[in-house]
PDB file of C-alpha atoms in Angstrom:
ATOM      1  CA  MET A   1    -220.888 -11.755  28.712  1.00 57.00           C
ATOM      2  CA  MET A   2    -220.712 -11.982  24.842  1.00 65.00           C
ATOM      3  CA  GLY A   3    -218.401  -9.587  23.704  1.00 74.00           C
ATOM      4  CA  PRO A   4    -214.572  -9.651  24.492  1.00 81.00           C
ATOM      5  CA  SER A   5    -214.661 -13.712  25.420  1.00 88.00           C
ATOM      6  CA  ILE A   6    -216.173 -14.737  21.806  1.00 86.00           C
ATOM      7  CA  SER A   7    -213.073 -12.415  20.514  1.00 89.00           C
ATOM      8  CA  ILE A   8    -210.596 -14.351  22.288  1.00 91.00           C
ATOM      9  CA  ILE A   9    -211.624 -17.376  21.670  1.00 92.00           C
ATOM     10  CA  PHE A  10    -211.709 -16.791  18.121  1.00 91.00           C
ATOM     11  CA  LEU A  11    -208.496 -15.641  17.803  1.00 91.00           C
ATOM     12  CA  GLN A  12    -207.265 -18.368  19.698  1.00 93.00           C
ATOM     13  CA  LYS A  13    -208.878 -20.809  17.352  1.00 92.00           C
ATOM     14  CA  LEU A  14    -207.624 -18.969  14.251  1.00 86.00           C
ATOM     15  CA  PHE A  15    -203.906 -18.340  15.921  1.00 86.00           C
ATOM     16  CA  ILE A  16    -203.796 -22.473  16.335  1.00 89.00           C
ATOM     17  CA  PHE A  17    -205.610 -23.569  12.840  1.00 85.00           C
ATOM     18  CA  CYS A  18    -203.160 -21.331  10.949  1.00 76.00           C
ATOM     19  CA  HIS A  19    -200.402 -22.980  12.849  1.00 80.00           C
ATOM     20  CA  LEU A  20    -201.700 -26.599  12.301  1.00 81.00           C
ATOM     21  CA  SER A  21    -202.253 -25.636   8.347  1.00 82.00           C
ATOM     22  CA  SER A  22    -199.445 -23.331   8.067  1.00 78.00           C
ATOM     23  CA  VAL A  23    -201.545 -21.135   5.605  1.00 67.00           C
ATOM     24  CA  CYS A  24    -201.015 -17.819   7.409  1.00 61.00           C
ATOM     25  CA  HIS A  25    -197.072 -18.315   7.040  1.00 64.00           C
ATOM     26  CA  HIS A  26    -197.602 -19.163   3.012  1.00 68.00           C
ATOM     27  CA  LYS A  27    -200.054 -15.837   2.774  1.00 67.00           C
ATOM     28  CA  LEU A  28    -197.778 -13.465   5.041  1.00 63.00           C
ATOM     29  CA  SER A  29    -194.435 -14.537   3.131  1.00 62.00           C
TER      30      SER A  29
END
C-alpha cells in the first residue's frame, strides 16, 4: 500500500503549492 497513493498525494500537494506560490506559471511561461 505504498505505490500509487504516495504519487497521487505528492502530485496534489505539488499542484496546490504551484498554485499558491505561482512559481509554475513563471517557469512555464
